[in-house]
JSON list of C-alpha atoms in Angstrom, two decimals:
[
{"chain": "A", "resi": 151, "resn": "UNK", "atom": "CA", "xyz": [15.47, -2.74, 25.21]},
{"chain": "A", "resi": 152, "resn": "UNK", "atom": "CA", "xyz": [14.88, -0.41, 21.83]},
{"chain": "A", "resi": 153, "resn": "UNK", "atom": "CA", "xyz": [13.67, -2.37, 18.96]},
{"chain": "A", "resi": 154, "resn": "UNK", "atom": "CA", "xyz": [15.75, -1.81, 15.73]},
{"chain": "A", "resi": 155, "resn": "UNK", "atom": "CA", "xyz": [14.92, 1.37, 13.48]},
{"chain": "A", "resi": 156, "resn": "UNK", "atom": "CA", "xyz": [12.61, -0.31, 10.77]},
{"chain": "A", "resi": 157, "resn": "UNK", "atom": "CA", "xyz": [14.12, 1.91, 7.62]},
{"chain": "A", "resi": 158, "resn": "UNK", "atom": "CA", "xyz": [15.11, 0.57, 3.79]},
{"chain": "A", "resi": 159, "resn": "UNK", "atom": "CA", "xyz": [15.91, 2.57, 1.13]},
{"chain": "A", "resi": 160, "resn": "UNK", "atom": "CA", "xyz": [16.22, 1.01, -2.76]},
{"chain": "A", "resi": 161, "resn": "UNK", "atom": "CA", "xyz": [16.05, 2.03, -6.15]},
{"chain": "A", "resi": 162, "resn": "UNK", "atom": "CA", "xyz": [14.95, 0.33, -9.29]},
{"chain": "A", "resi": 163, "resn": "UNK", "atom": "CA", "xyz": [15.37, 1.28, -12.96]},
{"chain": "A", "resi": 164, "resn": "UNK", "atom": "CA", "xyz": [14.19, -0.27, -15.96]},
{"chain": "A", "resi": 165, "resn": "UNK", "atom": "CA", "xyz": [14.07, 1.28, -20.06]},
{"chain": "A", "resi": 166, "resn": "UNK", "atom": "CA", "xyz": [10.13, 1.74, -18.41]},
{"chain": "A", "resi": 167, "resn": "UNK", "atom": "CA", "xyz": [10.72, 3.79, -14.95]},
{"chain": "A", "resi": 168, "resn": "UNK", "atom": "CA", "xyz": [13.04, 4.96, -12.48]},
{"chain": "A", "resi": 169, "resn": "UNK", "atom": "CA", "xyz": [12.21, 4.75, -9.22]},
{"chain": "A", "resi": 170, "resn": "UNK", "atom": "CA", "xyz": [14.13, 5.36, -5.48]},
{"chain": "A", "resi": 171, "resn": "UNK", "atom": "CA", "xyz": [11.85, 5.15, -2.61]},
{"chain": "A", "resi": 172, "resn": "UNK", "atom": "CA", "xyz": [12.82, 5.21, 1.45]},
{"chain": "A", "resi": 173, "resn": "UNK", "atom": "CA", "xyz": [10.60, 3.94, 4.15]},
{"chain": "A", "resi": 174, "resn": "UNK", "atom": "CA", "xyz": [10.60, 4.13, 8.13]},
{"chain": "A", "resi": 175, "resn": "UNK", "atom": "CA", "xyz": [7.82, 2.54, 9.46]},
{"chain": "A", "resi": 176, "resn": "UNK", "atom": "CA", "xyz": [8.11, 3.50, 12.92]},
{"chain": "A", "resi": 177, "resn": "UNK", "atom": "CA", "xyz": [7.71, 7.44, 11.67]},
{"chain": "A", "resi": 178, "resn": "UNK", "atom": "CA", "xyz": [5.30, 9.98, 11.69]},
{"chain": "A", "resi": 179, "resn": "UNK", "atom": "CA", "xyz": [3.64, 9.39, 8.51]},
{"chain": "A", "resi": 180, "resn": "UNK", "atom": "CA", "xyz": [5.50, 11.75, 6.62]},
{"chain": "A", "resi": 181, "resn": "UNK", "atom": "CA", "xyz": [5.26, 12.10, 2.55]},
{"chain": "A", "resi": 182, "resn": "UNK", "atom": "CA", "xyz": [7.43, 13.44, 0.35]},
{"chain": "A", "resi": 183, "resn": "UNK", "atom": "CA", "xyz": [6.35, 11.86, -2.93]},
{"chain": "A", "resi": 184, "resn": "UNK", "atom": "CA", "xyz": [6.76, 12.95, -6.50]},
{"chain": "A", "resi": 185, "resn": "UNK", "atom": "CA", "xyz": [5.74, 10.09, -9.53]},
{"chain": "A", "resi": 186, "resn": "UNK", "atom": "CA", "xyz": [4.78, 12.50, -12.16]},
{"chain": "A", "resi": 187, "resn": "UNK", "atom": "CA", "xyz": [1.20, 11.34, -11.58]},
{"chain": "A", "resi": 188, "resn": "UNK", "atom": "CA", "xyz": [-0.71, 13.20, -9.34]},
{"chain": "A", "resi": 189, "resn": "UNK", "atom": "CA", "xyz": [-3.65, 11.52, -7.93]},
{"chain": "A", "resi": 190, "resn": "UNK", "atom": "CA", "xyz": [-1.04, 8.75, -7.12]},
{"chain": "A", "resi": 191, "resn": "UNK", "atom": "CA", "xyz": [0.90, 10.93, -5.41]},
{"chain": "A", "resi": 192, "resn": "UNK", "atom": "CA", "xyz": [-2.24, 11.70, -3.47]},
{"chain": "A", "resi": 193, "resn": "UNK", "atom": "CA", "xyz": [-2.77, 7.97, -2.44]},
{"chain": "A", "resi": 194, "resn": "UNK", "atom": "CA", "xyz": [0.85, 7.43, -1.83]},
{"chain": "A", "resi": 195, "resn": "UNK", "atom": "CA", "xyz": [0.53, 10.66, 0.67]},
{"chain": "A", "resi": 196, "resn": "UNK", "atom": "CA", "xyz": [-2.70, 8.93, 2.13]},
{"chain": "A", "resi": 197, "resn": "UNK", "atom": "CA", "xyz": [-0.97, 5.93, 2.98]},
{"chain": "A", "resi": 198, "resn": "UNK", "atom": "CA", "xyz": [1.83, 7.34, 4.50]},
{"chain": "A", "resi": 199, "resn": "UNK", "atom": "CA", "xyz": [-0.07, 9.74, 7.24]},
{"chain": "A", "resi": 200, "resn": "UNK", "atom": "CA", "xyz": [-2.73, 6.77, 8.01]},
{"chain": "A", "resi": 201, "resn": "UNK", "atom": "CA", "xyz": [0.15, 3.92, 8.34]},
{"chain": "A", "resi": 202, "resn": "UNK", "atom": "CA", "xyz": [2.34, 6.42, 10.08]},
{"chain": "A", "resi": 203, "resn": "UNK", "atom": "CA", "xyz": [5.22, 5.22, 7.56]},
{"chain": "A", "resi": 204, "resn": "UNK", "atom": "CA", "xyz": [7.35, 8.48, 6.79]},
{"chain": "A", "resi": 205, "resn": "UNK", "atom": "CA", "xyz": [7.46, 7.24, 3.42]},
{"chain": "A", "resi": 206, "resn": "UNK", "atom": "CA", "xyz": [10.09, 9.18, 0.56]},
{"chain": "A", "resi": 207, "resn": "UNK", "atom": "CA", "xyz": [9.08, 8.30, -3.50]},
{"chain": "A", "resi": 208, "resn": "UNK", "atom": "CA", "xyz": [10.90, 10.10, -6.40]},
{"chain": "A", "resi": 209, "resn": "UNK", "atom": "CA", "xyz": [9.94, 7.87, -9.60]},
{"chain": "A", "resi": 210, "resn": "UNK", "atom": "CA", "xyz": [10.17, 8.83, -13.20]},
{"chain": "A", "resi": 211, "resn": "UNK", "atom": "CA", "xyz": [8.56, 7.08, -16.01]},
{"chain": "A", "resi": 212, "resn": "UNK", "atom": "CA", "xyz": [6.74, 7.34, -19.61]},
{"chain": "A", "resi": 213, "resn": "UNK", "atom": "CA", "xyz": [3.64, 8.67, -18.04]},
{"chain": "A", "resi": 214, "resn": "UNK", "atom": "CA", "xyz": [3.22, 10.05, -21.06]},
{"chain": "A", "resi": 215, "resn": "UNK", "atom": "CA", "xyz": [2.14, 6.77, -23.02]},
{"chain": "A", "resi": 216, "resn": "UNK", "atom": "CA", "xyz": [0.72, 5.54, -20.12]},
{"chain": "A", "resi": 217, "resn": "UNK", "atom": "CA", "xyz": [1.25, 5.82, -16.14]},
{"chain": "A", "resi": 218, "resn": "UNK", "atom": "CA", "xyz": [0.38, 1.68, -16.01]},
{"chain": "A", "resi": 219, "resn": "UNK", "atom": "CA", "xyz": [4.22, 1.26, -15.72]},
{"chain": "A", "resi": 220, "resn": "UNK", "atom": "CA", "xyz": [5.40, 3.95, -13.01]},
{"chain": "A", "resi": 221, "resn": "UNK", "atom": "CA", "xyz": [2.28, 2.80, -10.57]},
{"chain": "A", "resi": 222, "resn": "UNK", "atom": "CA", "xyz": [3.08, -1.18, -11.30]},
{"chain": "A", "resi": 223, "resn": "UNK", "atom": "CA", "xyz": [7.01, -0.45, -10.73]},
{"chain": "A", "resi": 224, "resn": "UNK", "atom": "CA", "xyz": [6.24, 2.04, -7.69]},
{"chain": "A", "resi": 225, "resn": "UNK", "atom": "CA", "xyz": [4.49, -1.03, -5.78]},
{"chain": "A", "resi": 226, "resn": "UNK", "atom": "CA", "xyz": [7.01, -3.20, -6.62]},
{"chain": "A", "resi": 227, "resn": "UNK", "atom": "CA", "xyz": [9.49, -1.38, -5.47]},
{"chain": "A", "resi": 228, "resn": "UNK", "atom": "CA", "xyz": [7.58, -0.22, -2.10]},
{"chain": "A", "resi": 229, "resn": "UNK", "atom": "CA", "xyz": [6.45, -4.00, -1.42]},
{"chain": "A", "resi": 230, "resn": "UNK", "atom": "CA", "xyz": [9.84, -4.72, -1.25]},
{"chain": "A", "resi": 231, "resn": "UNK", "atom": "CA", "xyz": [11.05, -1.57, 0.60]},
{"chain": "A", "resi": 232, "resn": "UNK", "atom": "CA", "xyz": [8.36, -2.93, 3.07]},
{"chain": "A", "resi": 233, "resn": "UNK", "atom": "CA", "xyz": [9.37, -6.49, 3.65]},
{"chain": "A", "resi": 234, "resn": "UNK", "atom": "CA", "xyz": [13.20, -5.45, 4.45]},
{"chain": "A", "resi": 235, "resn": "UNK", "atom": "CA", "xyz": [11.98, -3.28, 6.94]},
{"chain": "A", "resi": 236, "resn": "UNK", "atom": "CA", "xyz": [9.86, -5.39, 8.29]},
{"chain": "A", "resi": 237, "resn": "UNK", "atom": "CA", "xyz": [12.92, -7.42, 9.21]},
{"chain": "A", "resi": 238, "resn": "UNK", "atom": "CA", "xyz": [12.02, -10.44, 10.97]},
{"chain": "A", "resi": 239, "resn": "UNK", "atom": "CA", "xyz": [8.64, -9.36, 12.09]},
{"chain": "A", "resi": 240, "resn": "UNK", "atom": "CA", "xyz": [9.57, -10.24, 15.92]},
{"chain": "A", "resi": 241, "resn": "UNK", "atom": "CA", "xyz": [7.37, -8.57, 18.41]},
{"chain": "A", "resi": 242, "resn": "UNK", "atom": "CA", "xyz": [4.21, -7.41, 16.12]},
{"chain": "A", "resi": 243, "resn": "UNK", "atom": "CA", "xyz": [0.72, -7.44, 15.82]},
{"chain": "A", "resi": 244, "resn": "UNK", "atom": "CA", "xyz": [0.60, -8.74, 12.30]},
{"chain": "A", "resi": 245, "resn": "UNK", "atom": "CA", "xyz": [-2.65, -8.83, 11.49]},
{"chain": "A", "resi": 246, "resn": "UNK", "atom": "CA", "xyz": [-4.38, -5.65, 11.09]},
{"chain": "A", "resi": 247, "resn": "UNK", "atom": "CA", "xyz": [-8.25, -4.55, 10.24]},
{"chain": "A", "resi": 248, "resn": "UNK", "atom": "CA", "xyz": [-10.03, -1.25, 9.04]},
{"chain": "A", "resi": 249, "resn": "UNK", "atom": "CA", "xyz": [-13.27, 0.12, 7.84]},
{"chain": "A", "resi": 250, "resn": "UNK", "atom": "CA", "xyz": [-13.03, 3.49, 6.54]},
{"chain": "A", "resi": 251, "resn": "UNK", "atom": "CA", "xyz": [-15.60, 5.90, 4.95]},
{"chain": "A", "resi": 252, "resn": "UNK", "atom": "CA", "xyz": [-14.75, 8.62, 2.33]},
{"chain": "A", "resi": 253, "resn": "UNK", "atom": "CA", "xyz": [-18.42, 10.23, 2.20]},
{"chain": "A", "resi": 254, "resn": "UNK", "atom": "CA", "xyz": [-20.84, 7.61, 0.29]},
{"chain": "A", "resi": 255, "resn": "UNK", "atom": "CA", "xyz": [-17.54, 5.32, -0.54]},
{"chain": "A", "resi": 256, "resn": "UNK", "atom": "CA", "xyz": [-16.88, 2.40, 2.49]},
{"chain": "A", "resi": 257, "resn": "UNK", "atom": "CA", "xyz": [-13.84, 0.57, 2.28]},
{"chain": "A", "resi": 258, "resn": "UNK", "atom": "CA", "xyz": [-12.72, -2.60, 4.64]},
{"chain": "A", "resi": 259, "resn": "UNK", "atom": "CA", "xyz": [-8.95, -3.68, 4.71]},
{"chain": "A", "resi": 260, "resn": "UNK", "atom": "CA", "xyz": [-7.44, -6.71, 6.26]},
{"chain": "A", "resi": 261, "resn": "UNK", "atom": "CA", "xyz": [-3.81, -7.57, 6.52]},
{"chain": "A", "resi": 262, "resn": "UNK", "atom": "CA", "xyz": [-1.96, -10.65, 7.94]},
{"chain": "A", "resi": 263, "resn": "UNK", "atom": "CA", "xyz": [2.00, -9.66, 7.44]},
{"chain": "A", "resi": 264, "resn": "UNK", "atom": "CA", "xyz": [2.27, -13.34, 6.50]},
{"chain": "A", "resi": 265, "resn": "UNK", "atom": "CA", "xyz": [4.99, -14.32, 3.99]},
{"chain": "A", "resi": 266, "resn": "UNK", "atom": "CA", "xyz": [2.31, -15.72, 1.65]},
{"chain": "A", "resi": 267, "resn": "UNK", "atom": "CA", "xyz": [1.11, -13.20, -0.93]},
{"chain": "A", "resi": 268, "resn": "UNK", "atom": "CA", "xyz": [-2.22, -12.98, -1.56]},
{"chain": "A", "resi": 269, "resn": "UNK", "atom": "CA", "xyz": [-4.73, -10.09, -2.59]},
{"chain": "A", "resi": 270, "resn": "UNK", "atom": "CA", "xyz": [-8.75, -10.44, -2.44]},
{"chain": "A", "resi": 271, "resn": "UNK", "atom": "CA", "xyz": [-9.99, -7.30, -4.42]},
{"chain": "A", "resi": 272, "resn": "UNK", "atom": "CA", "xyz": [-13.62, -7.25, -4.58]},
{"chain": "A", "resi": 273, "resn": "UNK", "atom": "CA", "xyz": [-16.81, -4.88, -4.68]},
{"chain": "A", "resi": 274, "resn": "UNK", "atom": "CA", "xyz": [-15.53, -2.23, -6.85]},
{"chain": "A", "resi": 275, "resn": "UNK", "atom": "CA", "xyz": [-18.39, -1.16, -9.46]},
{"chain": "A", "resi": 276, "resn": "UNK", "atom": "CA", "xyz": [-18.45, -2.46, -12.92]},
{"chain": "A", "resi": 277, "resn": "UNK", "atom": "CA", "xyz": [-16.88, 0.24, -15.46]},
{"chain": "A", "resi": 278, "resn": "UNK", "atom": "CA", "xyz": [-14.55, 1.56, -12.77]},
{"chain": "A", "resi": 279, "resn": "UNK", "atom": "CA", "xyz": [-11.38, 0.28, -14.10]},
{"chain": "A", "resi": 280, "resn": "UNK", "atom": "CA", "xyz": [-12.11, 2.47, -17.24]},
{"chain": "A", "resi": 281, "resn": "UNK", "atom": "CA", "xyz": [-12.49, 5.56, -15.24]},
{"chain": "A", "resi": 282, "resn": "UNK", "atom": "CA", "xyz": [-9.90, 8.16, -16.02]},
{"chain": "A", "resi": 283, "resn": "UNK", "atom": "CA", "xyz": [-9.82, 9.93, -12.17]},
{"chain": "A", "resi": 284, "resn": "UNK", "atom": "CA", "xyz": [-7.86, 13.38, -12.04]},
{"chain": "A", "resi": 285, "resn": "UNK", "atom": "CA", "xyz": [-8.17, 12.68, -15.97]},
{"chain": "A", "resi": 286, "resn": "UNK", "atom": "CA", "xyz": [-4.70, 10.81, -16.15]},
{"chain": "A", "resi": 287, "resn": "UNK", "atom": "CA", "xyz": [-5.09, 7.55, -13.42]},
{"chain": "A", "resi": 288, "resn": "UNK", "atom": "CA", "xyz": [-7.56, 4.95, -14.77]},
{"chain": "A", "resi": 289, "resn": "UNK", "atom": "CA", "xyz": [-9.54, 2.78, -12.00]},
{"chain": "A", "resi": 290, "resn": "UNK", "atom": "CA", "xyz": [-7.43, -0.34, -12.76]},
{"chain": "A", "resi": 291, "resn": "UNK", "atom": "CA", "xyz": [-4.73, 0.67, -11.54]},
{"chain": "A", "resi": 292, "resn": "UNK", "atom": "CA", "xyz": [-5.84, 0.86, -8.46]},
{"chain": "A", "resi": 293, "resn": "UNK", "atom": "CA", "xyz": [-5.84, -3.12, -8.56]},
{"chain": "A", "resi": 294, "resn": "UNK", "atom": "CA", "xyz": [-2.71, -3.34, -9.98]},
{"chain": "A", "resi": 295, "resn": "UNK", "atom": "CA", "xyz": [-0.88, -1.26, -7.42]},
{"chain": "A", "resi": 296, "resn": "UNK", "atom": "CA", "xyz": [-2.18, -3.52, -4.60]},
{"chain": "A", "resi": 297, "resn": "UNK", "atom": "CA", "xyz": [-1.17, -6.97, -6.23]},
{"chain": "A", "resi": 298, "resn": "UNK", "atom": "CA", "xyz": [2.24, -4.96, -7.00]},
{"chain": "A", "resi": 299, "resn": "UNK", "atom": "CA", "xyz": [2.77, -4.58, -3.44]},
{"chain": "A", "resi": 300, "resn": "UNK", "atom": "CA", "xyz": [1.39, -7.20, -1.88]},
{"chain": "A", "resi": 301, "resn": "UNK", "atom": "CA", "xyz": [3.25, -9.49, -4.24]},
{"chain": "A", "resi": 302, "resn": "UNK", "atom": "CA", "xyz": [6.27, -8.17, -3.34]},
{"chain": "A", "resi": 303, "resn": "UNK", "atom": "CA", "xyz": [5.72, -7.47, -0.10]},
{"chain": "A", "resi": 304, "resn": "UNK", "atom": "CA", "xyz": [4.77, -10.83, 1.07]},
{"chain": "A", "resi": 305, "resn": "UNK", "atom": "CA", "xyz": [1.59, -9.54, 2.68]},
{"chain": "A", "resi": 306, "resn": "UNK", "atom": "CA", "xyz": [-1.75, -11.38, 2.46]},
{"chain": "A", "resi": 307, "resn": "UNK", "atom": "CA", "xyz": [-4.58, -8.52, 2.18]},
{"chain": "A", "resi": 308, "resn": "UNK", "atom": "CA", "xyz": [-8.75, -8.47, 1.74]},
{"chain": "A", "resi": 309, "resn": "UNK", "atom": "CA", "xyz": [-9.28, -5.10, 0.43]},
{"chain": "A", "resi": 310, "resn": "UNK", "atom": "CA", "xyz": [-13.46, -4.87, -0.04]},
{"chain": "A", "resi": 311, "resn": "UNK", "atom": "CA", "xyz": [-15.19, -1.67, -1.03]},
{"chain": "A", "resi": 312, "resn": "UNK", "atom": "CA", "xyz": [-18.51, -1.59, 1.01]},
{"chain": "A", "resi": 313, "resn": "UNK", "atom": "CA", "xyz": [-20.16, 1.16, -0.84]},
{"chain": "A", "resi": 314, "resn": "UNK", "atom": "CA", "xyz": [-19.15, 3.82, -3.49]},
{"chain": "A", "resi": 315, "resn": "UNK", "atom": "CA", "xyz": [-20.07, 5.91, -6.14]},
{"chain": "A", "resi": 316, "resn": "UNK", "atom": "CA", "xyz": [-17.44, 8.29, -6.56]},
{"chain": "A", "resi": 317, "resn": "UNK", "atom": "CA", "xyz": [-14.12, 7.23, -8.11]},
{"chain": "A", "resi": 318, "resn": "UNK", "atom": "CA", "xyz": [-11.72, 9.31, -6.25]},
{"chain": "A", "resi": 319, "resn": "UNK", "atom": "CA", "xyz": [-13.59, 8.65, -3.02]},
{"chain": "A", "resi": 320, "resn": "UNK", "atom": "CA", "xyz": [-13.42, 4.57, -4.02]},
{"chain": "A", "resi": 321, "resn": "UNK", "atom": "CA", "xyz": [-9.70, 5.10, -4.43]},
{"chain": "A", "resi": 322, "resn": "UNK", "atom": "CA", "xyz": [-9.17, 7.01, -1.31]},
{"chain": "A", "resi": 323, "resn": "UNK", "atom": "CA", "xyz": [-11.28, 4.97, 1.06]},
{"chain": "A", "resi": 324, "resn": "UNK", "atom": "CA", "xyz": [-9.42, 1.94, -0.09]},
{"chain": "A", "resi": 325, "resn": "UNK", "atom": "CA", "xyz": [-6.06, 3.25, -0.29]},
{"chain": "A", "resi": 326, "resn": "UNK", "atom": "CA", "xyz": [-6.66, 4.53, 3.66]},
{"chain": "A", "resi": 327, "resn": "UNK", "atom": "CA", "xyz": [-8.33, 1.30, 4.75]},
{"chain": "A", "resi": 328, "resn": "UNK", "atom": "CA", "xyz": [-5.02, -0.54, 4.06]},
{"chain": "A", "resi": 329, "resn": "UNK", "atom": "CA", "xyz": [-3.32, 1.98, 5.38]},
{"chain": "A", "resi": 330, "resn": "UNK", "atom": "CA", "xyz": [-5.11, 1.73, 8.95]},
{"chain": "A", "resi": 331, "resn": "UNK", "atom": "CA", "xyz": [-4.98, -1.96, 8.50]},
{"chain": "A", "resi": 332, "resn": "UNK", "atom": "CA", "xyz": [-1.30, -1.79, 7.49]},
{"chain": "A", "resi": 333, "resn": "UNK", "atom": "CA", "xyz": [-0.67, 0.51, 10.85]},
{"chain": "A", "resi": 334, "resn": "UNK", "atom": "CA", "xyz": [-1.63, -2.13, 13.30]},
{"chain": "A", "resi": 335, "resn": "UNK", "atom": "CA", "xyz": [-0.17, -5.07, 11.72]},
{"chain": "A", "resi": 336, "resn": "UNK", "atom": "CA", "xyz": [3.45, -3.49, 11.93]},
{"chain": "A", "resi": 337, "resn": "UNK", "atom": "CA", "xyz": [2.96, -2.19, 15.30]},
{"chain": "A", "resi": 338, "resn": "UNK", "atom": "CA", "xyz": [4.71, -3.69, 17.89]},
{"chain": "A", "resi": 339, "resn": "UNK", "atom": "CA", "xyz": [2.33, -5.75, 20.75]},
{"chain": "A", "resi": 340, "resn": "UNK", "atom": "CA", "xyz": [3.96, -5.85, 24.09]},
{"chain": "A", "resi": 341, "resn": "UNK", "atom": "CA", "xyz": [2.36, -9.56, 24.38]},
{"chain": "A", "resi": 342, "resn": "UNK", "atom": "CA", "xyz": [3.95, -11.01, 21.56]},
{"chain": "A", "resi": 343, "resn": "UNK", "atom": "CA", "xyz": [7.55, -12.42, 22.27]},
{"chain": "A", "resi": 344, "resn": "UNK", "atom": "CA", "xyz": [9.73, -13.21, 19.12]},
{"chain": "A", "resi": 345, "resn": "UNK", "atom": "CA", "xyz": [7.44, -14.32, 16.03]},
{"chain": "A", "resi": 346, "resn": "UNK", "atom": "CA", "xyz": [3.86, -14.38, 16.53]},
{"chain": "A", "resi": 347, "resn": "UNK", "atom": "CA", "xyz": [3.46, -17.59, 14.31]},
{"chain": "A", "resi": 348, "resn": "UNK", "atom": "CA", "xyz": [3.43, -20.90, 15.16]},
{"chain": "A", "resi": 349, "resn": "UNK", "atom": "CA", "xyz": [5.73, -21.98, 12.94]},
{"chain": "A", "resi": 350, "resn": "UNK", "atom": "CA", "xyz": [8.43, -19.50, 13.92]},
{"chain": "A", "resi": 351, "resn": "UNK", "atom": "CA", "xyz": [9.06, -17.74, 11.15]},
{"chain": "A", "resi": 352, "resn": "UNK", "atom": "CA", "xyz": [7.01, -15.41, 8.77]}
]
């Protein structure tokens, strides 16, 4: 029996951003992203080839007071393009767990598609969050993207950097570790019959 295509497709607008995004998580791990902030639409473009998530983002925002808003909104809105696909989360893995180098940088991800929102962000050097990488996407918002998401996504996630010197190769390794670990908690396990949670429901 086929399993139901896992797609959702929303939009959200506020005086801040504009933002339409489309997801199908049992793709390829096509991109076709465009934010108006480039390094993001690097990391977006990451995530989508290592979660195999074709994954479609057209957001515009006042990037040019500050891109805090268009990241924020963009994991909002993908968290929640995530959950509806997700459907009822019959027949998966749900939890997920990756290590992944970027050179010196070492990133570990671990997902439980839960229901309970939670993010664990830790290891990231001190100063980071000031960094201006690409010269336009400061270090914290690589923080606030994840809690956007998760939040909204109902996913509880350890994201750890290991090692790292590098900014872009932090932001990379971590954005790919939840990415891998993202890719086998959605996967379907041909063990699991209905919810795999005790209580029935996730």
């Amino acid at each position: 029996m086929s399993q139901a295509p896992r797609i959702a497709t929303l939009e959200r607008a506020t005086s801040e951003s504009q933002i339409s995004i489309s997801v199908n998580l049992d793709g390829t791990g096509e991109a076709d992203v465009a934010t108006g902030v480039p390094f993001f639409d690097h990391m977006l473009t990451a995530f989508a080839r290592h979660s195999l998530t074709d994954l479609t983002v057209r957001a515009t925002g006042d990037v040019h007071i500050d891109v805090h808003h268009t990241v924020e909104d963009t994991g909002i809105l993908l968290g929640q393009a995530l959950l509806e696909a997700l459907g009822d989360k019959s027949g998966i893995f749900r939890y997920g767990d990756a290590l992944v180098p970027l050179d010196e940088a070492l990133a570990q991800a671990v997902v439980d598609i839960s229901g309970r929102p939670y993010l664990v962000h830790s290891g990231e050097p001190a100063g980071l969050e000031f960094h201006l990488i690409g010269g336009h996407f400061t270090g914290s918002m690589i923080r606030h993207f994840f809690e956007a998401l998760v939040l909204n996504a109902r996913l509880t996630v350890h994201l750890r950097l290991v090692e790292g010197r590098d900014p872009h190769h932090i932001a990379e390794a971590e954005f790919k570790a939840f990415a891998r670990a993202f890719r086998q908690a959605k996967a379907y396990d041909p063990l699991t019959v209905g919810v795999p949670s005790t209580k029935g429901t996730l």
